[in-house]
């Protein structure tokens, strides 16, 4: 039964011109006759079908499918679909929509901007065609500017949050993007913004859309996801299992976990170790810098702080008084500047006081071979694993003790963990599987024959 379901799914995808096995050639005989029959049938199907809708060159297949043929019988249907799509997915044209609060340019204002930059570069490295719809001032080579400036420069979020003016500014920008996307130039939309109406627009227009969620489930974004969770052309990803549980508890069970990836060729280790710790992030209360400086003071260690001051009153009251005796503020810096600082650090302090969806700075630290000390909140335990010492959020004395014990963690294991679990390649593979799902879903939903098993009202909608 499992083989039949897998074969049905794959043949459907072939008939839609979605991917091909033309470049897959068996390298060794398969162990089981049934598996060999399935493989031969798929290859034969591939050679007898053409794909006039998508004549573009397919990118090389990472490994022969026959080497993994046992997956056909041993894995559940969903797992096989993910494997097949991520292994065989062709080069596609992708419209990436950025959050327009800040420009996508160094030094990045936060994890969302850094993630968006890595996403575009990672997709291009895999042979995909990518345009980035973002605020003017972004540095991506495929930039399509949709507003003259990031909205935080025109309508600062701390003042205009929740106002009609800010909503209008974003709506106007993303309407420009949708007009171009609606022309049919793109195969899929990757929504990396925080503007919920994009999901509704794509759902109604039948445009394949994958939305990366960088925040917990709340507000209008949660409502948009829940409203469209049954749409075949819409998918939602979260960055951790912790976030997936939060979304599921609120009724959104269809999210996919795609952890953020980091450039492990940029964030590298060194043989030199300094006498200091680092703290990197946006300086706002929920990032826990006040607790970090108190713990560093208690542990009597040097701490280098990097990041943009987004809450000046918080910084003046809770951080600035501690800027003495080795507690240093170095401002907002680029990744090129930060990498050697992180690589030489004894440890990285990561201190979320909210349900941190991922923790990019922790991943970057591990890639540099730098262990993490911090708060056990949100997805941070998933990111650091056994390469960090985490204590209950807000426990300053506990964090100070963790700082003192950071030397027990093997630095080479930190780097190994980042290479295995936190690379850009792993992230892109996860997104490719999601693209496959929504593109196939959109094409299937557009076929009138699917209306035969639907209600009368649904039939009218499909055939309109």
Short mmCIF file of C-alpha atoms in Angstrom, two decimals:
data_model
loop_
_atom_site.label_atom_id
_atom_site.label_comp_id
_atom_site.label_asym_id
_atom_site.label_seq_id
_atom_site.Cartn_x
_atom_site.Cartn_y
_atom_site.Cartn_z
CA UNK A 1 0.00 0.00 0.00
CA UNK A 2 2.82 2.43 0.88
CA UNK A 3 4.52 1.73 -2.47
CA UNK A 4 1.26 2.29 -4.33
CA UNK A 5 0.63 5.63 -2.60
CA UNK A 6 4.18 6.80 -3.31
CA UNK A 7 3.89 5.76 -6.94
CA UNK A 8 0.54 7.52 -7.32
CA UNK A 9 1.91 10.74 -5.85
CA UNK A 10 5.03 10.68 -8.00
CA UNK A 11 3.18 9.89 -11.22
CA UNK A 12 0.80 12.76 -10.47
CA UNK A 13 3.77 15.07 -10.11
CA UNK A 14 5.29 13.79 -13.37
CA UNK A 15 2.02 14.40 -15.24
CA UNK A 16 1.98 17.95 -13.95
CA UNK A 17 5.47 18.50 -15.34
CA UNK A 18 6.75 19.15 -11.86
CA UNK A 19 10.00 17.19 -11.74
CA UNK A 20 11.87 14.56 -13.74
CA UNK A 21 13.95 11.46 -13.18
CA UNK A 22 15.65 11.80 -16.57
CA UNK A 23 19.06 12.29 -14.97
CA UNK A 24 18.71 9.41 -12.49
CA UNK A 25 20.52 6.28 -13.67
CA UNK A 26 20.67 3.13 -11.50
CA UNK A 27 24.23 2.49 -10.31
CA UNK A 28 23.70 -0.85 -8.59
CA UNK A 29 21.06 -3.59 -8.60
CA UNK A 30 18.27 -3.19 -6.07
CA UNK A 31 17.78 -5.82 -3.42
CA UNK A 32 14.03 -6.32 -3.72
CA UNK A 33 12.14 -7.03 -6.96
CA UNK A 34 9.24 -4.78 -5.93
CA UNK A 35 11.57 -1.87 -5.33
CA UNK A 36 13.31 -2.45 -8.66
CA UNK A 37 9.94 -2.56 -10.44
CA UNK A 38 8.87 0.73 -8.86
CA UNK A 39 12.15 2.42 -9.79
CA UNK A 40 12.12 1.12 -13.37
CA UNK A 41 8.49 2.16 -13.77
CA UNK A 42 9.28 5.70 -12.65
CA UNK A 43 12.28 6.02 -14.94
CA UNK A 44 10.27 4.67 -17.87
CA UNK A 45 7.47 7.12 -17.09
CA UNK A 46 9.99 9.92 -16.99
CA UNK A 47 11.40 9.10 -20.43
CA UNK A 48 7.97 8.90 -22.03
CA UNK A 49 6.73 12.24 -20.69
CA UNK A 50 7.75 15.67 -21.89
CA UNK A 51 7.62 18.89 -19.91
CA UNK A 52 6.80 21.69 -22.36
CA UNK A 53 5.62 23.99 -19.55
CA UNK A 54 9.05 24.02 -17.96
CA UNK A 55 11.81 23.62 -20.55
CA UNK A 56 14.49 25.07 -18.26
CA UNK A 57 17.56 23.05 -17.37
CA UNK A 58 17.20 20.90 -14.28
CA UNK A 59 19.88 21.17 -11.66
CA UNK A 60 22.01 18.05 -10.98
CA UNK A 61 20.51 15.39 -8.73
CA UNK A 62 22.58 15.10 -5.52
CA UNK A 63 22.52 11.28 -5.40
CA UNK A 64 21.08 8.43 -7.49
CA UNK A 65 17.59 7.57 -6.34
CA UNK A 66 18.33 3.87 -6.45
CA UNK A 67 20.82 4.28 -3.61
CA UNK A 68 17.88 5.31 -1.44
CA UNK A 69 15.33 2.91 -2.91
CA UNK A 70 14.73 1.27 0.47
CA UNK A 71 13.01 4.52 1.46
CA UNK A 72 10.10 3.48 -0.74
CA UNK A 73 9.12 0.66 1.56
CA UNK A 74 10.42 1.76 4.95
CA UNK A 75 9.30 5.39 5.24
CA UNK A 76 5.78 6.77 5.61
CA UNK A 77 4.18 8.43 2.61
CA UNK A 78 4.81 11.99 3.79
CA UNK A 79 8.48 11.31 4.49
CA UNK A 80 8.92 9.85 1.03
CA UNK A 81 7.29 12.88 -0.58
CA UNK A 82 9.71 15.14 1.22
CA UNK A 83 12.65 13.00 0.14
CA UNK A 84 11.56 12.84 -3.49
CA UNK A 85 10.84 16.53 -3.78
CA UNK A 86 14.05 17.68 -2.11
CA UNK A 87 16.15 15.28 -4.22
CA UNK A 88 14.53 15.91 -7.59
CA UNK A 89 13.24 19.45 -7.44
CA UNK A 90 14.11 21.52 -10.55
CA UNK A 91 15.45 25.04 -10.73
CA UNK A 92 12.55 27.45 -10.31
CA UNK A 93 11.85 31.18 -10.36
CA UNK A 94 11.24 32.41 -6.84
CA UNK A 95 9.89 35.74 -5.62
CA UNK A 96 11.18 36.35 -2.09
CA UNK A 97 9.22 38.97 -0.16
CA UNK A 98 11.19 40.60 2.65
CA UNK A 99 10.02 42.33 5.79
CA UNK A 100 10.30 46.02 4.91
CA UNK A 101 10.91 47.46 8.36
CA UNK A 102 14.65 47.44 7.62
CA UNK A 103 16.78 47.12 4.51
CA UNK A 104 18.28 43.72 3.73
CA UNK A 105 21.84 44.96 4.00
CA UNK A 106 24.85 44.75 6.31
CA UNK A 107 24.98 45.34 9.17
CA UNK A 108 21.73 43.43 9.52
CA UNK A 109 19.23 44.86 11.97
CA UNK A 110 18.27 41.41 13.22
CA UNK A 111 17.89 37.72 12.51
CA UNK A 112 15.06 38.16 10.00
CA UNK A 113 17.18 40.34 7.77
CA UNK A 114 20.20 38.03 8.03
CA UNK A 115 18.00 35.03 7.28
CA UNK A 116 16.50 36.71 4.22
CA UNK A 117 19.95 37.47 2.85
CA UNK A 118 21.15 33.89 3.38
CA UNK A 119 17.94 32.53 1.86
CA UNK A 120 18.45 34.42 -1.41
CA UNK A 121 22.13 33.51 -1.66
CA UNK A 122 21.47 29.88 -0.77
CA UNK A 123 18.72 29.47 -3.35
CA UNK A 124 20.91 30.96 -6.08
CA UNK A 125 23.75 28.64 -5.11
CA UNK A 126 21.40 25.74 -5.85
CA UNK A 127 20.66 27.08 -9.33
CA UNK A 128 17.33 28.81 -8.67
CA UNK A 129 16.37 32.21 -10.08
CA UNK A 130 15.59 34.64 -7.25
CA UNK A 131 14.22 38.18 -7.10
CA UNK A 132 14.07 39.91 -3.73
CA UNK A 133 11.13 42.28 -3.20
CA UNK A 134 12.35 44.57 -0.43
CA UNK A 135 12.83 48.15 0.66
CA UNK A 136 15.14 50.36 -1.36
CA UNK A 137 18.59 50.37 0.18
CA UNK A 138 18.79 46.58 0.31
CA UNK A 139 21.95 45.14 -1.20
CA UNK A 140 20.76 41.96 -2.90
CA UNK A 141 21.76 41.61 -6.60
CA UNK A 142 18.21 40.57 -7.49
CA UNK A 143 16.57 43.48 -5.67
CA UNK A 144 13.16 44.69 -6.83
CA UNK A 145 12.50 47.76 -4.64
CA UNK A 146 8.86 48.06 -3.55
CA UNK A 147 9.14 51.13 -1.32
CA UNK A 148 11.45 54.12 -1.28
CA UNK A 149 12.74 53.46 2.22
CA UNK A 150 12.34 50.93 5.04
CA UNK A 151 9.25 51.89 6.99
CA UNK A 152 11.18 52.32 10.23
CA UNK A 153 12.89 55.33 8.63
CA UNK A 154 9.57 56.86 7.58
CA UNK A 155 7.06 55.60 10.15
CA UNK A 156 9.03 54.27 13.13
CA UNK A 157 7.46 51.11 14.50
CA UNK A 158 7.75 52.22 18.12
CA UNK A 159 5.48 55.19 17.30
CA UNK A 160 3.25 53.93 14.46
CA UNK A 161 2.74 50.33 15.55
CA UNK A 162 -0.84 49.27 14.83
CA UNK A 163 -1.75 52.49 13.02
CA UNK A 164 -3.52 52.88 9.71
CA UNK A 165 -0.61 54.86 8.32
CA UNK A 166 1.83 52.01 8.82
CA UNK A 167 -0.61 49.43 7.46
CA UNK A 168 -1.19 51.57 4.34
CA UNK A 169 2.56 51.99 3.75
CA UNK A 170 3.08 48.22 3.83
CA UNK A 171 -0.02 47.44 1.79
CA UNK A 172 1.01 49.84 -0.96
CA UNK A 173 4.49 48.29 -1.12
CA UNK A 174 3.31 44.70 -1.25
CA UNK A 175 0.58 45.48 -3.77
CA UNK A 176 3.38 46.59 -6.09
CA UNK A 177 5.06 43.24 -5.54
CA UNK A 178 1.86 41.28 -6.14
CA UNK A 179 1.18 43.06 -9.42
CA UNK A 180 4.51 41.84 -10.77
CA UNK A 181 4.13 38.37 -9.27
CA UNK A 182 0.62 38.10 -10.74
CA UNK A 183 2.04 38.46 -14.24
CA UNK A 184 3.08 34.81 -14.03
CA UNK A 185 6.83 35.35 -14.10
CA UNK A 186 7.42 33.30 -10.94
CA UNK A 187 6.84 29.67 -10.00
CA UNK A 188 6.52 30.26 -6.26
CA UNK A 189 6.42 33.05 -3.69
CA UNK A 190 8.54 32.81 -0.55
CA UNK A 191 6.92 35.16 1.93
CA UNK A 192 9.58 36.21 4.42
CA UNK A 193 7.65 39.28 5.56
CA UNK A 194 5.37 39.91 8.52
CA UNK A 195 2.50 41.25 6.40
CA UNK A 196 -0.40 38.77 6.75
CA UNK A 197 -2.46 39.94 3.76
CA UNK A 198 0.10 38.37 1.42
CA UNK A 199 -1.12 34.93 2.47
CA UNK A 200 -4.75 35.84 1.70
CA UNK A 201 -3.80 37.36 -1.67
CA UNK A 202 -1.83 34.31 -2.79
CA UNK A 203 -4.49 31.90 -1.52
CA UNK A 204 -7.24 33.66 -3.46
CA UNK A 205 -5.17 34.00 -6.63
CA UNK A 206 -3.98 30.38 -6.59
CA UNK A 207 -0.33 31.48 -6.38
CA UNK A 208 1.98 28.92 -4.73
CA UNK A 209 3.24 30.54 -1.53
CA UNK A 210 5.48 29.41 1.32
CA UNK A 211 5.49 31.70 4.38
CA UNK A 212 8.36 31.53 6.86
CA UNK A 213 7.16 32.37 10.34
CA UNK A 214 9.78 34.15 12.44
CA UNK A 215 7.47 34.96 15.34
CA UNK A 216 5.18 32.94 17.63
CA UNK A 217 1.50 32.56 16.66
CA UNK A 218 -0.31 35.77 17.48
CA UNK A 219 -2.30 38.60 15.95
CA UNK A 220 -3.30 39.03 12.34
CA UNK A 221 -0.51 36.79 11.06
CA UNK A 222 -1.83 33.84 13.06
CA UNK A 223 -5.36 34.47 11.79
CA UNK A 224 -4.16 34.57 8.17
CA UNK A 225 -2.29 31.28 8.54
CA UNK A 226 -5.23 29.56 10.23
CA UNK A 227 -7.67 30.92 7.64
CA UNK A 228 -5.69 29.39 4.79
CA UNK A 229 -4.17 26.28 6.32
CA UNK A 230 -6.32 23.99 4.14
CA UNK A 231 -5.29 25.64 0.86
CA UNK A 232 -3.19 23.32 -1.30
CA UNK A 233 -1.13 26.22 -2.68
CA UNK A 234 -0.25 27.62 0.76
CA UNK A 235 2.38 26.31 3.19
CA UNK A 236 3.77 27.67 6.44
CA UNK A 237 7.17 26.91 7.92
CA UNK A 238 8.46 27.47 11.44
CA UNK A 239 12.07 27.41 12.55
CA UNK A 240 11.88 24.90 15.40
CA UNK A 241 9.86 22.09 16.93
CA UNK A 242 9.20 24.39 19.86
CA UNK A 243 7.43 26.83 17.55
CA UNK A 244 5.59 24.02 15.78
CA UNK A 245 4.06 22.97 19.10
CA UNK A 246 2.92 26.54 19.81
CA UNK A 247 1.23 26.79 16.40
CA UNK A 248 -0.33 23.35 16.73
CA UNK A 249 -1.78 24.17 20.15
CA UNK A 250 -3.63 27.06 18.52
CA UNK A 251 -5.09 24.94 15.75
CA UNK A 252 -2.48 25.16 12.98
CA UNK A 253 -1.29 21.57 12.56
CA UNK A 254 0.10 21.84 9.03
CA UNK A 255 3.31 23.78 9.69
CA UNK A 256 6.64 22.37 8.53
CA UNK A 257 9.85 22.73 10.54
CA UNK A 258 12.70 24.23 8.53
CA UNK A 259 15.49 25.38 10.86
CA UNK A 260 17.35 28.51 9.86
CA UNK A 261 20.72 27.94 8.24
CA UNK A 262 23.95 29.85 8.58
CA UNK A 263 26.92 30.28 6.26
CA UNK A 264 29.40 27.86 7.77
CA UNK A 265 32.04 29.02 5.27
CA UNK A 266 31.79 32.55 6.68
CA UNK A 267 31.34 31.67 10.35
CA UNK A 268 34.49 29.59 10.93
CA UNK A 269 36.58 28.58 13.92
CA UNK A 270 40.07 29.66 14.93
CA UNK A 271 42.81 28.20 17.09
CA UNK A 272 43.01 31.40 19.15
CA UNK A 273 40.79 31.94 22.20
CA UNK A 274 40.46 35.31 23.92
CA UNK A 275 39.59 36.27 27.47
CA UNK A 276 36.05 37.54 26.81
CA UNK A 277 32.45 36.54 26.08
CA UNK A 278 30.16 38.06 23.45
CA UNK A 279 26.53 39.14 23.44
CA UNK A 280 24.98 40.01 20.05
CA UNK A 281 21.46 41.13 19.26
CA UNK A 282 18.89 43.88 19.10
CA UNK A 283 18.99 45.79 22.36
CA UNK A 284 15.41 45.46 23.60
CA UNK A 285 14.10 44.04 26.92
CA UNK A 286 13.05 40.62 25.60
CA UNK A 287 16.60 39.82 24.46
CA UNK A 288 17.80 39.86 28.06
CA UNK A 289 20.91 42.01 27.79
CA UNK A 290 20.35 43.52 31.26
CA UNK A 291 20.46 40.03 32.76
CA UNK A 292 23.54 39.14 30.68
CA UNK A 293 25.57 42.12 31.89
CA UNK A 294 24.62 41.42 35.50
CA UNK A 295 25.66 37.78 35.16
CA UNK A 296 28.95 38.75 33.49
CA UNK A 297 29.61 41.23 36.30
CA UNK A 298 28.84 38.58 38.92
CA UNK A 299 31.11 36.05 37.15
CA UNK A 300 33.84 38.73 36.84
CA UNK A 301 34.39 38.14 33.12
CA UNK A 302 34.89 40.50 30.22
CA UNK A 303 31.83 40.92 27.94
CA UNK A 304 31.73 42.49 24.49
CA UNK A 305 28.25 43.70 23.46
CA UNK A 306 27.25 44.21 19.82
CA UNK A 307 23.93 45.31 18.34
CA UNK A 308 21.59 48.17 17.50
CA UNK A 309 20.01 50.07 20.38
CA UNK A 310 16.28 49.87 19.59
CA UNK A 311 15.11 50.85 23.07
CA UNK A 312 17.25 53.79 24.21
CA UNK A 313 15.47 54.14 27.58
CA UNK A 314 16.05 50.46 28.39
CA UNK A 315 19.71 50.73 27.41
CA UNK A 316 20.24 53.86 29.52
CA UNK A 317 18.53 52.43 32.59
CA UNK A 318 19.40 48.74 32.56
CA UNK A 319 22.63 48.36 30.56
CA UNK A 320 24.68 51.56 30.59
CA UNK A 321 25.29 51.57 34.37
CA UNK A 322 27.16 48.26 33.99
CA UNK A 323 29.52 49.45 31.23
CA UNK A 324 32.64 49.27 33.34
CA UNK A 325 35.12 46.67 34.63
CA UNK A 326 35.29 44.82 31.30
CA UNK A 327 31.65 45.20 30.20
CA UNK A 328 32.01 46.94 26.80
CA UNK A 329 29.55 48.18 24.19
CA UNK A 330 30.96 48.04 20.65
CA UNK A 331 27.93 49.20 18.65
CA UNK A 332 26.21 47.71 15.64
CA UNK A 333 28.68 45.77 13.47
CA UNK A 334 28.71 43.77 10.24
CA UNK A 335 29.13 40.01 10.05
CA UNK A 336 32.64 40.48 8.65
CA UNK A 337 33.60 42.36 11.82
CA UNK A 338 31.72 40.02 14.17
CA UNK A 339 33.03 36.68 12.90
CA UNK A 340 36.57 36.91 14.33
CA UNK A 341 35.20 38.42 17.53
CA UNK A 342 32.84 35.48 18.03
CA UNK A 343 35.41 32.88 16.95
CA UNK A 344 37.96 34.05 19.54
CA UNK A 345 35.43 34.38 22.38
CA UNK A 346 35.45 31.98 25.33
CA UNK A 347 31.70 31.75 24.97
CA UNK A 348 28.61 33.47 23.60
CA UNK A 349 25.83 34.67 25.89
CA UNK A 350 22.34 34.21 24.42
CA UNK A 351 19.65 35.31 26.86
CA UNK A 352 16.10 35.30 25.43
CA UNK A 353 13.28 36.28 27.77
CA UNK A 354 10.59 35.28 25.26
CA UNK A 355 9.82 32.21 23.14
CA UNK A 356 12.74 32.75 20.78
CA UNK A 357 11.72 31.10 17.48
CA UNK A 358 15.29 30.07 16.65
CA UNK A 359 18.41 31.89 17.84
CA UNK A 360 20.60 32.71 14.85
CA UNK A 361 23.38 34.21 16.97
CA UNK A 362 23.69 30.90 18.82
CA UNK A 363 24.01 29.00 15.54
CA UNK A 364 26.67 31.43 14.33
CA UNK A 365 28.60 31.00 17.57
CA UNK A 366 28.56 27.20 17.25
CA UNK A 367 29.80 27.44 13.68
CA UNK A 368 32.77 29.40 15.05
CA UNK A 369 33.41 26.64 17.60
CA UNK A 370 32.23 28.90 20.41
CA UNK A 371 30.02 27.33 23.11
CA UNK A 372 26.87 29.04 24.35
CA UNK A 373 25.75 30.02 27.83
CA UNK A 374 22.24 31.34 28.13
CA UNK A 375 18.60 30.97 29.01
CA UNK A 376 16.54 27.85 28.41
CA UNK A 377 13.72 29.56 26.53
CA UNK A 378 12.05 28.98 23.17
CA UNK A 379 14.05 27.10 20.54
CA UNK A 380 17.48 27.73 22.06
CA UNK A 381 17.82 24.20 23.52
CA UNK A 382 17.16 22.75 20.04
CA UNK A 383 19.82 24.95 18.49
CA UNK A 384 22.65 24.44 20.99
CA UNK A 385 21.99 20.85 22.08
CA UNK A 386 24.90 19.62 24.22
CA UNK A 387 27.07 22.52 23.04
CA UNK A 388 25.63 24.96 25.54
CA UNK A 389 24.92 25.46 29.23
CA UNK A 390 21.40 26.78 29.68
CA UNK A 391 19.60 27.86 32.84
CA UNK A 392 16.08 29.00 33.59
CA UNK A 393 15.26 32.32 31.93
CA UNK A 394 16.01 35.25 34.22
CA UNK A 395 18.25 33.26 36.57
CA UNK A 396 21.22 35.63 36.80
CA UNK A 397 23.20 33.68 39.42
CA UNK A 398 22.64 30.47 37.47
CA UNK A 399 23.90 32.12 34.29
CA UNK A 400 26.99 33.38 36.13
CA UNK A 401 27.75 29.79 37.20
CA UNK A 402 27.25 28.57 33.62
CA UNK A 403 29.71 31.21 32.42
CA UNK A 404 32.27 29.86 34.87
CA UNK A 405 31.79 26.30 33.58
CA UNK A 406 31.86 27.05 29.84
CA UNK A 407 35.27 25.41 29.46
CA UNK A 408 33.77 21.92 29.89
CA UNK A 409 32.32 22.09 26.36
CA UNK A 410 34.50 20.82 23.52
CA UNK A 411 34.82 23.60 20.92
CA UNK A 412 35.28 21.23 17.98
CA UNK A 413 31.95 19.58 18.82
CA UNK A 414 30.28 22.99 18.54
CA UNK A 415 31.57 23.40 15.00
CA UNK A 416 30.57 19.83 14.10
CA UNK A 417 27.02 20.42 15.31
CA UNK A 418 26.66 23.53 13.15
CA UNK A 419 27.94 21.69 10.08
CA UNK A 420 25.56 18.78 10.61
CA UNK A 421 22.39 20.58 11.59
CA UNK A 422 22.56 24.31 10.91
CA UNK A 423 23.95 24.77 7.39
CA UNK A 424 22.39 26.81 4.59
CA UNK A 425 22.21 23.64 2.48
CA UNK A 426 20.00 21.90 5.03
CA UNK A 427 17.71 24.94 5.18
CA UNK A 428 17.42 25.21 1.39
CA UNK A 429 16.59 21.50 1.11
CA UNK A 430 13.72 21.96 3.54
CA UNK A 431 12.37 24.93 1.62
CA UNK A 432 12.64 23.11 -1.71
CA UNK A 433 10.40 20.37 -0.35
CA UNK A 434 7.84 23.01 0.65
CA UNK A 435 8.03 24.65 -2.78
CA UNK A 436 7.34 21.26 -4.33
CA UNK A 437 4.27 20.81 -2.16
CA UNK A 438 2.64 24.17 -2.93
CA UNK A 439 3.47 24.16 -6.66
CA UNK A 440 2.02 20.68 -7.08
CA UNK A 441 -0.94 21.66 -4.89
CA UNK A 442 -1.68 24.74 -6.97
CA UNK A 443 -1.57 22.79 -10.22
CA UNK A 444 -3.75 20.00 -8.89
CA UNK A 445 -6.29 22.50 -7.55
CA UNK A 446 -6.48 24.14 -10.97
CA UNK A 447 -7.46 20.95 -12.76
CA UNK A 448 -11.23 20.83 -13.45
CA UNK A 449 -11.23 17.06 -13.09
CA UNK A 450 -10.67 17.43 -9.37
CA UNK A 451 -14.04 19.13 -9.10
CA UNK A 452 -15.82 15.85 -9.84
CA UNK A 453 -15.53 14.76 -6.23
CA UNK A 454 -16.29 18.18 -4.79
CA UNK A 455 -19.44 19.98 -3.78
CA UNK A 456 -21.47 21.92 -6.33
CA UNK A 457 -20.29 25.27 -5.01
CA UNK A 458 -16.66 24.12 -5.06
CA UNK A 459 -17.10 22.84 -8.61
CA UNK A 460 -18.37 26.22 -9.75
CA UNK A 461 -15.41 27.89 -8.09
CA UNK A 462 -12.88 25.60 -9.75
CA UNK A 463 -14.40 25.88 -13.21
CA UNK A 464 -14.92 29.65 -13.13
#
